[in-house]
XYZ file of C-alpha atoms in Angstrom:
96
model
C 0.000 0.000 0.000
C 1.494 3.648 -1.315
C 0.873 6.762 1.005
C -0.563 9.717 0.488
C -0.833 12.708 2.050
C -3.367 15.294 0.436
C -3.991 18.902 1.375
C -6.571 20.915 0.052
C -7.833 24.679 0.789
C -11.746 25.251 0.450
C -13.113 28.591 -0.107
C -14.375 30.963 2.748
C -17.239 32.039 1.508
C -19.040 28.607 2.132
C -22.153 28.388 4.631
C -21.327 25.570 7.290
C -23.716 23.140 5.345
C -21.681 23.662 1.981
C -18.686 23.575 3.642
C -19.298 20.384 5.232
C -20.741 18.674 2.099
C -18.230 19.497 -0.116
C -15.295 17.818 2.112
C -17.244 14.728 2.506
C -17.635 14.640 -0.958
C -14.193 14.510 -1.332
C -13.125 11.862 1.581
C -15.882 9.608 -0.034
C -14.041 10.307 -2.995
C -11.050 8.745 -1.220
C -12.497 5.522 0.277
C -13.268 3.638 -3.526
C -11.093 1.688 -5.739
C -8.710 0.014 -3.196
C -8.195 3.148 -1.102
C -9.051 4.168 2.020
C -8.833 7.414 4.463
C -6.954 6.712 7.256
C -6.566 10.251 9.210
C -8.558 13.756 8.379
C -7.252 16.931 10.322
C -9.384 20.063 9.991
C -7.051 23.318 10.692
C -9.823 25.702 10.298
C -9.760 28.845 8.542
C -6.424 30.668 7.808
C -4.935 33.370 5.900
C -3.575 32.796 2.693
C 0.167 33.925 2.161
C -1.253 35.713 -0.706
C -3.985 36.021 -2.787
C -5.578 32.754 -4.870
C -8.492 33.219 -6.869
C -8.977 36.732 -4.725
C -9.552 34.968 -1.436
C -7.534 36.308 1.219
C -8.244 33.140 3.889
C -9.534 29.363 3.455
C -10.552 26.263 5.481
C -7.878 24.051 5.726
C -7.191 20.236 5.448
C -4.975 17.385 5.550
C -6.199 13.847 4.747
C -3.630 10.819 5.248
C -5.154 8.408 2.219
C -3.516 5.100 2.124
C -3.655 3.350 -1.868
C -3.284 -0.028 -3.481
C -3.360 2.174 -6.506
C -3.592 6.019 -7.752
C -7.187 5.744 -9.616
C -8.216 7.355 -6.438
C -5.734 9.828 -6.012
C -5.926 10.637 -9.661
C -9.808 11.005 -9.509
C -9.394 13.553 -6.759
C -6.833 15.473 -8.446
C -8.832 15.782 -11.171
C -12.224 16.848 -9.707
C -10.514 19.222 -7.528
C -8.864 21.258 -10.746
C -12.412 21.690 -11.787
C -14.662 22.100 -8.613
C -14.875 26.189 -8.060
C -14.857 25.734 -4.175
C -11.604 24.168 -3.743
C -8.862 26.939 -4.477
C -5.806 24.654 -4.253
C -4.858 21.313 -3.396
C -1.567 19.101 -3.106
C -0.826 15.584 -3.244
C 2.250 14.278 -1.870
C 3.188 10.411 -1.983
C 4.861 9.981 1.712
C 7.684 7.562 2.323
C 7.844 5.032 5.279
């Protein structure tokens, strides 16, 4: 099984509800094709070192994903490019 550690910043201007359904969206995202989600740590809102997309500040989070392959990791990569309230993500393969 390959490690990965994924962290992803979601927009500010989300209501709780939105906020909350869009990250469980992605976790379930996680736990299909051989994969699962082994650790999820919210940091909360922060500010940004500089602007993205003109937010100043975004919700945090770091999700330890554990693979038996990257269709997964690939998946979430690729639905986070395109989904408006995530405003920038990074995947990280961690060594034991």
């Amino acid at each position: 099984m390959r490690k990965y550690e994924i962290m992803y910043i979601v927009r500010p201007t989300l209501s709780e509800e939105e906020l909350a359904a869009v990250v469980k969206k992605f976790n379930d995202l996680l736990n299909v094709e051989g994969s699962k989600v082994v650790n999820v740590t919210e940091m909360g809102q922060r500010e940004l070192a500089y602007e993205i997309k003109k937010f100043r500040s975004g919700y945090y989070y770091v999700v330890d994903v554990e693979a038996s392959n990257d269709k997964a990791i690939k998946e979430f990569d690729r639905l986070a490019l395109i989904n408006a309230d995530i405003i920038r993500h990074l995947i990280t393969s961690k060594e034991d």
